[in-house]
Coordinates of C-alpha atoms and ligand atoms in Angstrom, one line a residue:
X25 CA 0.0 0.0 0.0
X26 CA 1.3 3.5 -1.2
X27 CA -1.3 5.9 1.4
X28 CA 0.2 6.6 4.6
X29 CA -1.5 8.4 7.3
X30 CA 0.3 10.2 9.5
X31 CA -1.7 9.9 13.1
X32 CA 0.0 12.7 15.4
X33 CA -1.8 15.8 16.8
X34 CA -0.6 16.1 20.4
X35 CA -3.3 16.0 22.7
X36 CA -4.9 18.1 25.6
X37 CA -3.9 14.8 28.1
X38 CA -0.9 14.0 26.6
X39 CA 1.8 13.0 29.2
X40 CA 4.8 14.5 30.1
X41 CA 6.9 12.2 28.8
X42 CA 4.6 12.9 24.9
X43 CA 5.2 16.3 25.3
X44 CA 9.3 16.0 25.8
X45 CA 9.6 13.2 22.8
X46 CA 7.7 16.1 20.8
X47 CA 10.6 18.5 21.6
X48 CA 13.2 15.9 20.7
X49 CA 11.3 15.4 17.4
X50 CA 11.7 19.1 16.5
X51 CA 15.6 18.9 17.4
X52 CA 15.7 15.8 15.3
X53 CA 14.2 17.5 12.3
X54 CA 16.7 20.0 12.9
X55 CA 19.6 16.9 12.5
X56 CA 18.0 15.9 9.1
X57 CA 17.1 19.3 7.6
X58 CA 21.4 19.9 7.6
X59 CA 21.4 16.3 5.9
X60 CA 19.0 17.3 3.6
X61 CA 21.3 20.7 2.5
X62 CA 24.3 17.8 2.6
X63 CA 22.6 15.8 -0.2
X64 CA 20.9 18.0 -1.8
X65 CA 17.7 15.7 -1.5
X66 CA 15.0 14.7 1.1
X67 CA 16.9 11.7 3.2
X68 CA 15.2 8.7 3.1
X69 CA 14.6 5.9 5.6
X70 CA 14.0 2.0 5.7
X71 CA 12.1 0.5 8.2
X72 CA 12.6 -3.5 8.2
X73 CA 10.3 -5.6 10.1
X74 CA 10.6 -8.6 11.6
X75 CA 8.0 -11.3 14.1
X76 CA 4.6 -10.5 14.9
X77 CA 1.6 -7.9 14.3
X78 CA 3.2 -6.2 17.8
X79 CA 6.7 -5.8 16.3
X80 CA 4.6 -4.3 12.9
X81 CA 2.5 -2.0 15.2
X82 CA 5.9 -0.6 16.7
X83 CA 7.4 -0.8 13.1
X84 CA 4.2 2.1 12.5
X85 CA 5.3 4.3 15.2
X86 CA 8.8 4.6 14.1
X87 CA 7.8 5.3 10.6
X88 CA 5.2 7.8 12.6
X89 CA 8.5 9.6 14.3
X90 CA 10.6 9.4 11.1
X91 CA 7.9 10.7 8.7
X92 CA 7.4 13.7 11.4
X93 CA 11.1 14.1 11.6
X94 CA 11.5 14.7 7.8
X95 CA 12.6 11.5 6.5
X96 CA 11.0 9.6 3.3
X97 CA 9.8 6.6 3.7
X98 CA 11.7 3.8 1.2
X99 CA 11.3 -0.1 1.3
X100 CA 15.0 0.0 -0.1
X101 CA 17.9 -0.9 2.1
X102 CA 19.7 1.4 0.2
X103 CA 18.6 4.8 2.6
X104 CA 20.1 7.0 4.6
X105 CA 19.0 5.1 7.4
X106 CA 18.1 1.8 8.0
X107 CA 16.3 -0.1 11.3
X108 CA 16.0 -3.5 11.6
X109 CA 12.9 -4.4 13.8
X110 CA 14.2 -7.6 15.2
X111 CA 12.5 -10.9 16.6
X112 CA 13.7 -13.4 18.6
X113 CA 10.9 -15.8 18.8
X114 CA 13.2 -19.0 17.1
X115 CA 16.5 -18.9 15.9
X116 CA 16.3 -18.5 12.2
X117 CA 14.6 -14.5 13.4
X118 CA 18.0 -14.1 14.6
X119 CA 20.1 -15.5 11.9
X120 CA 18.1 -13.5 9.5
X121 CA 19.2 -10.4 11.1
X122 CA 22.5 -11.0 11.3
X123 CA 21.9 -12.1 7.2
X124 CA 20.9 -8.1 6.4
X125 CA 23.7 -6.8 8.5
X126 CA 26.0 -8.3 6.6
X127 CA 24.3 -6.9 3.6
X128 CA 24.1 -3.2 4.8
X129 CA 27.6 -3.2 6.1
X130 CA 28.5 -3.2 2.3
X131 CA 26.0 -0.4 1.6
X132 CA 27.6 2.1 4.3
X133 CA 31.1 1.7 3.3
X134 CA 29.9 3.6 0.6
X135 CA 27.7 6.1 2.0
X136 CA 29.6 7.0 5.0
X137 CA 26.4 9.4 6.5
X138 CA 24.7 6.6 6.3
X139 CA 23.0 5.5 9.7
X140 CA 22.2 1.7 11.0
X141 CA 20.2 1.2 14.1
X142 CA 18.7 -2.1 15.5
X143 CA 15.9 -2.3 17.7
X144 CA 12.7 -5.4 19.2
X145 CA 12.9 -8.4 20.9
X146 CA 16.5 -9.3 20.0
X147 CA 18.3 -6.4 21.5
X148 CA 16.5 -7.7 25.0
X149 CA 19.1 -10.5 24.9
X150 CA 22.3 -9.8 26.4
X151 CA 24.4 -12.5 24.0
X152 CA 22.9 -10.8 20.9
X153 CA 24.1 -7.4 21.7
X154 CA 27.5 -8.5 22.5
X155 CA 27.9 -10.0 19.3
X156 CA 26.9 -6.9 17.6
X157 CA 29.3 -5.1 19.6
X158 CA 31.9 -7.5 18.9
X159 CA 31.6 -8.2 15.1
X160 CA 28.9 -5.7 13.6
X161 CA 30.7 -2.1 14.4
X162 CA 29.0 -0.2 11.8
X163 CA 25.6 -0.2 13.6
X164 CA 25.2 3.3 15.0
X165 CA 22.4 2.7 17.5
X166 CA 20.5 0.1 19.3
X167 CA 17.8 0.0 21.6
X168 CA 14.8 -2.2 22.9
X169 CA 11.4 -2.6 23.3
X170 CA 10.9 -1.3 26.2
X171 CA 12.2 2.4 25.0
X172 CA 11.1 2.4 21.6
X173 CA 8.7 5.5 22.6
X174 CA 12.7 7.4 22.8
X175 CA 13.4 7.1 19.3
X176 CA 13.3 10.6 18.5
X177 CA 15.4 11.3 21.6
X178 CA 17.8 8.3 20.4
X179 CA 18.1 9.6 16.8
X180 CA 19.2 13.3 18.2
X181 CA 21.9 11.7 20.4
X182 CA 23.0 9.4 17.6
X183 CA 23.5 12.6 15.2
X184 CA 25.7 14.0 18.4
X185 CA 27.7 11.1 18.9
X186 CA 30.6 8.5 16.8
X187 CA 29.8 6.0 19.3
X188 CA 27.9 3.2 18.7
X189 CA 24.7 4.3 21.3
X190 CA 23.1 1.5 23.2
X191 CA 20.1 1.9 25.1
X192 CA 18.2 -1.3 26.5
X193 CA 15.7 -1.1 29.7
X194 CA 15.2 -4.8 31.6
X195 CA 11.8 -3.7 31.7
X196 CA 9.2 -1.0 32.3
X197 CA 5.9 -0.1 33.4
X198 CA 5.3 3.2 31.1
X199 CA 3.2 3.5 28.6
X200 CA 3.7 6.5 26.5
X201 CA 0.5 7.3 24.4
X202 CA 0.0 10.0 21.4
X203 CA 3.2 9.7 19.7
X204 CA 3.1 10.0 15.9
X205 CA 2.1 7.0 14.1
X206 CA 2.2 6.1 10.4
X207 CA -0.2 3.2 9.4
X208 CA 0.6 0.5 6.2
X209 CA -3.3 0.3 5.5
X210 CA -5.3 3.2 5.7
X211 CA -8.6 1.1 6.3
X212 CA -7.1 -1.3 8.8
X213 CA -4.7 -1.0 11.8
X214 CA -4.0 -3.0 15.0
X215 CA -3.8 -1.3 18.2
X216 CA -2.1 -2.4 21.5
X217 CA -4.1 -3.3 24.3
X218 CA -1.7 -4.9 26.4
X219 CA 2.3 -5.3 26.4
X220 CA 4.3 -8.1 27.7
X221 CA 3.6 -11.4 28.7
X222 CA 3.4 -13.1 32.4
X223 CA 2.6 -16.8 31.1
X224 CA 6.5 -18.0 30.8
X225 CA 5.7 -21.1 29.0
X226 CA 8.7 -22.7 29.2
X227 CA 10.3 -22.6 25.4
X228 CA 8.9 -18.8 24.7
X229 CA 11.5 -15.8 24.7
X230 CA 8.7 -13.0 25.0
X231 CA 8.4 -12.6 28.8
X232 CA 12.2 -12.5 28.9
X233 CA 12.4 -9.9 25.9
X234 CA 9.1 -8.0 26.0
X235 CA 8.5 -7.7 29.9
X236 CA 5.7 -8.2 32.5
X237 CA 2.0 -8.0 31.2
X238 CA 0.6 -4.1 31.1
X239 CA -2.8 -3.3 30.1
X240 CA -3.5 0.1 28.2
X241 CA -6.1 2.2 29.8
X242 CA -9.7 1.1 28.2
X243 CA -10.1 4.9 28.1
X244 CA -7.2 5.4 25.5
X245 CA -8.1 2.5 24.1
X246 CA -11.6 3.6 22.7
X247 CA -10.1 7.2 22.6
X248 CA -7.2 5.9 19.6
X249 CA -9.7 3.7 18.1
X250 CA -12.6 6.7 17.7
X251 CA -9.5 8.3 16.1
X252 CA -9.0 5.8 13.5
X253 CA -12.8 5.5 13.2
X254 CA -12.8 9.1 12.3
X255 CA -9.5 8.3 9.9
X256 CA -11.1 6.1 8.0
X257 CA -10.5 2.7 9.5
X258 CA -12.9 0.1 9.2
X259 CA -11.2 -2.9 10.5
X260 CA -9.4 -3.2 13.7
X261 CA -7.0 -6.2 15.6
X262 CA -6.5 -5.9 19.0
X263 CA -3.1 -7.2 19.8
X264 CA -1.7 -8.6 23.2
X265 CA 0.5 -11.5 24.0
X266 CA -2.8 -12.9 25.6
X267 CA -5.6 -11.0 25.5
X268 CA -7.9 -13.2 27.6
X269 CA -5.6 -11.3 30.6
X270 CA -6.2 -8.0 29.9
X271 CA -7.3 -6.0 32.6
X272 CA -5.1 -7.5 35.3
X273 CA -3.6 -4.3 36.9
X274 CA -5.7 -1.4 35.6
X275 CA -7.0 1.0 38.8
X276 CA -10.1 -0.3 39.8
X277 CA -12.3 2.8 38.4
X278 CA -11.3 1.5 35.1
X279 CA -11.1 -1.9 35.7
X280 CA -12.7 -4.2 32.7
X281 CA -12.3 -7.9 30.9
X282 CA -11.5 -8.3 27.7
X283 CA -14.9 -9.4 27.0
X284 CA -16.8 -6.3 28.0
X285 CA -13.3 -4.2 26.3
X286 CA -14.1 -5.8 23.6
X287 CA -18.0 -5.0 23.5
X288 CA -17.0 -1.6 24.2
X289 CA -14.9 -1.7 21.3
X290 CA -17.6 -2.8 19.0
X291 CA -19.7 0.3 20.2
X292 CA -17.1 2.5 17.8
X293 CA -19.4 4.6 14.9
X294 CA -17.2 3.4 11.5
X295 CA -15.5 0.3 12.7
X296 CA -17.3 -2.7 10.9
X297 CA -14.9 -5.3 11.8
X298 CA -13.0 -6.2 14.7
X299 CA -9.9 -9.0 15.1
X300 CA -8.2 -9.7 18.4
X301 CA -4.4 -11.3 18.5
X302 CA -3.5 -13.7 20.6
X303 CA -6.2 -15.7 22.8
X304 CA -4.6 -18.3 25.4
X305 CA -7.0 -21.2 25.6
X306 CA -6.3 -22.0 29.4
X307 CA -8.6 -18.5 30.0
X308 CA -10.5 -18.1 27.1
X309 CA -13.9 -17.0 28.8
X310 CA -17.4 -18.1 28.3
X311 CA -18.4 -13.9 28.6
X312 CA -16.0 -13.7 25.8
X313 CA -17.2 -16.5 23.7
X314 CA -20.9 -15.2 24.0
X315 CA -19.5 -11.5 23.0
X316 CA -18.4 -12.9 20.3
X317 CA -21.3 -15.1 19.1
X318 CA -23.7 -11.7 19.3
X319 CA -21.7 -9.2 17.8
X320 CA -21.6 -9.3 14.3
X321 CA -18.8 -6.9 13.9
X322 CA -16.5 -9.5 15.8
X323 CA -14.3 -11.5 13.3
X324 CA -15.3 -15.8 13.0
X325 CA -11.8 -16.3 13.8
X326 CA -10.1 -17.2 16.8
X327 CA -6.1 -18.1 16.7
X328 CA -6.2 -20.4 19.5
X329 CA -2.6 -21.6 19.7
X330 CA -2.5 -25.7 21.5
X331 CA 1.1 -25.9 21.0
X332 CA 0.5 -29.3 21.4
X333 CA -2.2 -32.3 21.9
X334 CA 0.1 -34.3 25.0
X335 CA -0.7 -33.9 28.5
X336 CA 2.8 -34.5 29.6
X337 CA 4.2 -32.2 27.0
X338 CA 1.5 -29.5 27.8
X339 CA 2.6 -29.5 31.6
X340 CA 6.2 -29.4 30.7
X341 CA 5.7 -26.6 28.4
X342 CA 3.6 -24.7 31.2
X343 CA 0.5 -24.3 29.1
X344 CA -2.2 -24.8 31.7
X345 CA -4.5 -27.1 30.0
X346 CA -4.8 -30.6 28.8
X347 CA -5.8 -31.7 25.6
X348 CA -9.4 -32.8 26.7
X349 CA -9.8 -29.5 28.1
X350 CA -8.6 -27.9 24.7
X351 CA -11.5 -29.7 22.9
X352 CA -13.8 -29.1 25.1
X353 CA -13.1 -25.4 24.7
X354 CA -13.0 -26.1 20.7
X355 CA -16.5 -27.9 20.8
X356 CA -18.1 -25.0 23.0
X357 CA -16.7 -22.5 20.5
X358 CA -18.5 -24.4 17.7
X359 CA -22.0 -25.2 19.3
X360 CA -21.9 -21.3 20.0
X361 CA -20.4 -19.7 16.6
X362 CA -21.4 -22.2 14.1
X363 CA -19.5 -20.2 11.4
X364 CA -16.0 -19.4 13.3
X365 CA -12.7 -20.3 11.9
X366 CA -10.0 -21.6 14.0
X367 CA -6.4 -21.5 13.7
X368 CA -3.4 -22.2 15.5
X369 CA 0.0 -22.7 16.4
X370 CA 2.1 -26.0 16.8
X371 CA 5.5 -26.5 18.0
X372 CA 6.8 -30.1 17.3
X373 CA 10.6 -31.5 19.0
X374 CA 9.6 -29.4 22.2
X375 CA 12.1 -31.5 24.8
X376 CA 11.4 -35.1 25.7
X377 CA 8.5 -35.5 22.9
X378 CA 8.3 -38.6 21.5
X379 CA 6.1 -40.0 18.4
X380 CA 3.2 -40.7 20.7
X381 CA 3.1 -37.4 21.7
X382 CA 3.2 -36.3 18.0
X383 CA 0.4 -38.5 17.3
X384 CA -1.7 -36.9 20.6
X385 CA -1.2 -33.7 18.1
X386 CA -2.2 -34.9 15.4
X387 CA -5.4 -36.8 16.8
X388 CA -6.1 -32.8 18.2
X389 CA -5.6 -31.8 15.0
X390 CA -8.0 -34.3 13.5
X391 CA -10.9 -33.8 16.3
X392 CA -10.6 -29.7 16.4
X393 CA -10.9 -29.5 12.2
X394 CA -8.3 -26.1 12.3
X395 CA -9.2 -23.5 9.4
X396 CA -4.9 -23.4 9.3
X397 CA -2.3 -24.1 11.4
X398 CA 1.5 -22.7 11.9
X399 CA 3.4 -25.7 12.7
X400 CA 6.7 -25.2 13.9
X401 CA 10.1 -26.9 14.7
X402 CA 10.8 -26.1 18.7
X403 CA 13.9 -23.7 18.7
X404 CA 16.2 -23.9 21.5
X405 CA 16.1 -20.5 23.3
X406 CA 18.7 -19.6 26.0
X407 CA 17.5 -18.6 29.7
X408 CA 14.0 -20.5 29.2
X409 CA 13.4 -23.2 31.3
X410 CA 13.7 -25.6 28.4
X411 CA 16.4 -24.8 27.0
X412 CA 18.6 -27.1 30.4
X413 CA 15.9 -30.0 29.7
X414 CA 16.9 -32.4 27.6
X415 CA 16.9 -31.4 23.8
X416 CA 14.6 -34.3 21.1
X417 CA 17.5 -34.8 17.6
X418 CA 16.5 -33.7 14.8
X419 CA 16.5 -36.9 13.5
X420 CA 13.1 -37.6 15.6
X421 CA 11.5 -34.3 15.5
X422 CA 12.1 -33.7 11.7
X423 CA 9.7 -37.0 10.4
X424 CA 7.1 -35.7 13.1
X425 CA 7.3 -32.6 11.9
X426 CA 6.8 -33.8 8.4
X427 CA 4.3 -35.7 9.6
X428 CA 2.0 -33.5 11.5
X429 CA 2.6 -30.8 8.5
X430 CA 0.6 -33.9 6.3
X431 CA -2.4 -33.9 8.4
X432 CA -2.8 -30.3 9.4
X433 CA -2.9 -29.6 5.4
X434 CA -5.4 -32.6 4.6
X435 CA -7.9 -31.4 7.5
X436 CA -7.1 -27.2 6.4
X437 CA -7.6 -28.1 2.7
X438 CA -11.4 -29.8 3.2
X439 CA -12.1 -27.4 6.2
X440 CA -11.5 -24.2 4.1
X441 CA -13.7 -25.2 1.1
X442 CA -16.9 -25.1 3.0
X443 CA -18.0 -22.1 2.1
X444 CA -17.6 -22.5 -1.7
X445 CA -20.9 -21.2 -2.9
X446 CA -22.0 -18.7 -0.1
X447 CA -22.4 -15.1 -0.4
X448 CA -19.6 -13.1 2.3
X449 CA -18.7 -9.9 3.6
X450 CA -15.4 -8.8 2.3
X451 CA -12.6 -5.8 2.8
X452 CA -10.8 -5.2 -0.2
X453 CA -7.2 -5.0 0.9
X454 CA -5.2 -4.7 -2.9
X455 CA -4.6 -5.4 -6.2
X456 CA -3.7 -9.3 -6.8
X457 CA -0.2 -9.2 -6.7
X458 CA -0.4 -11.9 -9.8
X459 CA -3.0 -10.9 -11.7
X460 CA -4.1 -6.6 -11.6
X461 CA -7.6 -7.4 -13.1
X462 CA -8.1 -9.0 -9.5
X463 CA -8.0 -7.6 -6.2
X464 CA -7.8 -9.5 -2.5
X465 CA -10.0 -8.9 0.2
X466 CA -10.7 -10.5 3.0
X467 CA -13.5 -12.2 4.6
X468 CA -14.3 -12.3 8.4
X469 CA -12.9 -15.4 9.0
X470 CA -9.4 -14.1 7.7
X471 CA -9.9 -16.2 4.6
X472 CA -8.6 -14.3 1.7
X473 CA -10.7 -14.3 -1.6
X474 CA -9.3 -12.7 -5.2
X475 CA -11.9 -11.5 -7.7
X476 CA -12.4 -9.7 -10.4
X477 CA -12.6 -5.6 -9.6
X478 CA -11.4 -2.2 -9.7
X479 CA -8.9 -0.9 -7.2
X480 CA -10.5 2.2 -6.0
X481 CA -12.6 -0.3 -4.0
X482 CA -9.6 -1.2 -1.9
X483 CA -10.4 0.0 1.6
X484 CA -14.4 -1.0 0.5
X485 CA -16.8 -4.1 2.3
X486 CA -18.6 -5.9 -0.4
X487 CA -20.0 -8.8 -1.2
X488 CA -18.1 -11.7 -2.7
X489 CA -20.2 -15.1 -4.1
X490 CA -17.2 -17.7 -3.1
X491 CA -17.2 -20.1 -6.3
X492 CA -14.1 -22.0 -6.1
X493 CA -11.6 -23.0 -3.2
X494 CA -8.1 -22.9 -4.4
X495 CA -6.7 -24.4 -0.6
X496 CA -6.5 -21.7 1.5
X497 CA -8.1 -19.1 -0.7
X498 CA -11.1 -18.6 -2.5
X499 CA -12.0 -17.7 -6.5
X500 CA -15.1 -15.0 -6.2
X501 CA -17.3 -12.6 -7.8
X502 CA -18.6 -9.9 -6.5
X503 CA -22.4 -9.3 -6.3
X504 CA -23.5 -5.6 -7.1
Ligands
SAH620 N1 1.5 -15.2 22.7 C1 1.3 -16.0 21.6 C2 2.4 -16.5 20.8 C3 3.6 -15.7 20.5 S1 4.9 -16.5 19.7 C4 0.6 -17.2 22.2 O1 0.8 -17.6 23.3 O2 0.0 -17.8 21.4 C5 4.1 -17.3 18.3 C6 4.3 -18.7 18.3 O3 5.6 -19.1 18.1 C7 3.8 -19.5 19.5 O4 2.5 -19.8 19.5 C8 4.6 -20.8 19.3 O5 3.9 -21.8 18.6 C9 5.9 -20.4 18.6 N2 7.1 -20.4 19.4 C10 7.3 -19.7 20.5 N3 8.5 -20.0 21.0 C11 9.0 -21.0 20.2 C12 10.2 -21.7 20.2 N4 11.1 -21.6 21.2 N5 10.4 -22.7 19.3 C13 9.5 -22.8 18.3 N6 8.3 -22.1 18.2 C14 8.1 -21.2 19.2
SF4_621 FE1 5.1 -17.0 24.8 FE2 3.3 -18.3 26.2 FE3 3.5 -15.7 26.5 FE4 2.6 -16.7 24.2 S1 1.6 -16.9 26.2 S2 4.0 -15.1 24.4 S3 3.8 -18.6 24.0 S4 5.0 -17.2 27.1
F3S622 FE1 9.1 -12.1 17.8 FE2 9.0 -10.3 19.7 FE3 6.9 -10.9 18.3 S1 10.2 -12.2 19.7 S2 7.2 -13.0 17.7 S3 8.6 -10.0 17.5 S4 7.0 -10.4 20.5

């Protein structure tokens, strides 16, 4: 998508901490107006982004602050200034950094103004930063996700300094609202209602590298969203490591589930559609379930990661259910939103699994009938608990994985087609990137659907007749 909004008006209740990044901003544009009369051209920056839809919502507000500070947006790795957005979650995030660094090395050595800066889950980790330190020099400034609200602060003491600048918090409680924000999609955006993570399952990174859980104010919640509303946004994804938690910790005056947030939410003139990213099935709530089932403008899809179908492996990895539980929750789901999609996430060669465990998986997958599923191979990750148990060869995780990868395509591929026929609700999104006499939209059940139409209906709903199901999309045409 080309159109880029630039959210940032300064508000009447915007903190003190807002109002000082604003002043930074100004001294920063100061910094790149003298590069602009160095070049003779507008500088341009490169934001590159890696992980989930949280590390893309932060990716947004550093294109908000660099957009305000008088850089031009490029998807080229060959700008002025380039930030990597980094994730952590298995090792190949990691190595794919490293990858681009490589790369961008040989870019500065021949732009010498050129600027480097690194920032997300990765720079929580101590190990990573030394390496960087140790054999990536050229990178000009790193910081975390704790601080990312500094940036513009950051940038200004990166123009003042040769050093390599290094800024990482262990953790914070702040949350710094109103700060510029540039969104991809002018008809869609996700919006953070809760930071961090305080479920430690035992492989996962993220409550080492993103912190303890904090929930947003609901206030400034609905308060962003009325602002998108008014922007033109018609879609909405709620994002939290866990959003079946939110509300732990909010002052009592404001205190509220994610169920009633998430009726609240609904109440928003303009927003048509909303998603929510992730739910943890150990607290997935029957208020939430029935929210869901009566509010049309809710999404019929629920990412409901089981990580996987064993008892024994479930309780090693901390996950607070057991696979009869999980089904139960599944078949509840189903009797009370008939037309929901589910999808999840799978993690195969976690620590002591063996094939029977696999095949608990796969019978979960079988039973629960998953719209999709992300199946992954378990990545070791230092300071978890599992990384000191002891570790399943690749030689027995790889056939399971290949396995289980069988299965969860055979039960995705008839699962998905059950619409073929029906009439749905759809958001037009883009052109087809194969085929520009097609666009892609998608339906409320995340399911996307290409068919003939013209593009100035991207950003539109309309109705798609579904008449062929390629896998995991759909052929359509549209009804006037
Ligand atoms: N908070 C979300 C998940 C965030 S990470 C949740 O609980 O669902 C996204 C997915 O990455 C997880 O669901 C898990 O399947 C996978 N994952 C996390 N840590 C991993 C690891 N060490 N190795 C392999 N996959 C992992
Ligand atoms: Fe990681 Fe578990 Fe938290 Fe998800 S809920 S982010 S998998 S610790
Ligand atoms: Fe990766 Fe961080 Fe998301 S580790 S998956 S970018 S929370």
């Amino acid at each position: 998508m080309s159109e880029k909004v630039l959210h940032s008006v300064i508000t009447e209740n915007a903190g003190e901490e807002t109002k000082k990044q604003f002043s930074y901003m100004e001294k920063a544009e100061g910094y790149v107006k003298d590069l602009e009369k160095e070049l003779g051209r507008k500088p341009t920056a490169c934001v590159v982004t890696f992980g989930c839809q949280m590390n893309a919502r932060d990716s947004e507000k550093l294109i908000g602050i660099l957009t305000k500070i008088g850089y031009e947006q490029t998807e080229s790795e060959d700008a002025d200034f380039v930030i990597y957005n980094t994730c952590t979650v298995r090792d190949n995030a990691d190595q794919r950094v490293f990858g681009r660094l490589g790369y961008v090395s040989g870019i500065k050595k021949k732009k010498p103004w050129m600027k480097i800066a690194l920032c997300g889950c990765m720079m929580q980790e101590q190990g990573a930063i030394e390496k960087i330190q140790k054999s990536y020099r050229h990178v000009d400034l790193i910081f975390g996700t704790h601080n990312i609200f500094k940036f513009a602060e950051l940038i200004c003491t990166m123009f003042e300094s040769d050093r390599m600048i290094i800024d990482i918090w262990k953790d914070t409680d702040q949350i710094v609202e109103d700060l510029p924000i540039v969104r991809k999609y002018p008809f869609k955006s996700g919006i953070n209602i809760m930071f961090g993570c305080n479920n430690f399952c035992t492989y996962c990174i993220v409550p080492y590298v993103r912190g303890r859980e904090r929930s947003r104010n609901p206030k400034d919640i609905i308060r962003e969203i009325e602002y998108l509303a008014a922007d033109g946004v018609k879609e909405i994804m709620l994002l939290g490591q866990n959003v079946n938690s939110y509300g732990r910790g909010l002052p009592k005056e404001d205190k509220m589930s994610f169920a009633e947030l998430l009726n609240e939410v609904c109440k928003v003139d303009g927003i048509e559609r909303v998603r929510f990213m992730t739910s943890h099935p150990k607290d997935l709530s029957d208020d939430l379930i029935k929210v869901i089932a009566e509010n049309e403008k809710v999404a019929r899809h629920i990412h409901l990661p089981l990580q996987s179908g064993s008892d024994e492996i479930l309780n090693k990895m901390n996950r607070r259910y057991t696979k009869e539980s999980y089904l139960a929750l599944v078949d509840k789901i189903k009797a009370q939103i008939p037309d929901v999609s589910l999808t999840t996430d799978i993690i195969v060669g976690f620590p002591g699994e063996t094939d029977s465990d696999v095949d608990e998986t796969i019978d979960v997958v079988r039973k629960a009938e998953f719209d999709n599923a992300f199946t992954f191979i378990y990545s070791k990750r230092t300071g978890t608990p599992a990384a000191s148990m002891e570790q399943v060869p690749e030689s027995v995780s790889k056939p399971n994985f290949d396995r289980l990868l069988k299965v969860v395509q055979e039960t995705a591929k008839k699962r998905a087609s059950r619409f073929t026929g029906q009439t749905h609700r759809v958001l037009v999104e883009e052109v087809n990137e194969q085929d520009p006499s097609l666009v892609t939209g998608r339906m409320s059940n995340n399911t996307l659907v290409h068919f003939p139409a013209d593009k100035s209906l991207i950003g539109e709903f309309v109705d798609v007749k579904l008449d062929e199901c390629h896998g995991f999309y759909y052929m359509g045409t549209m009804i006037k």
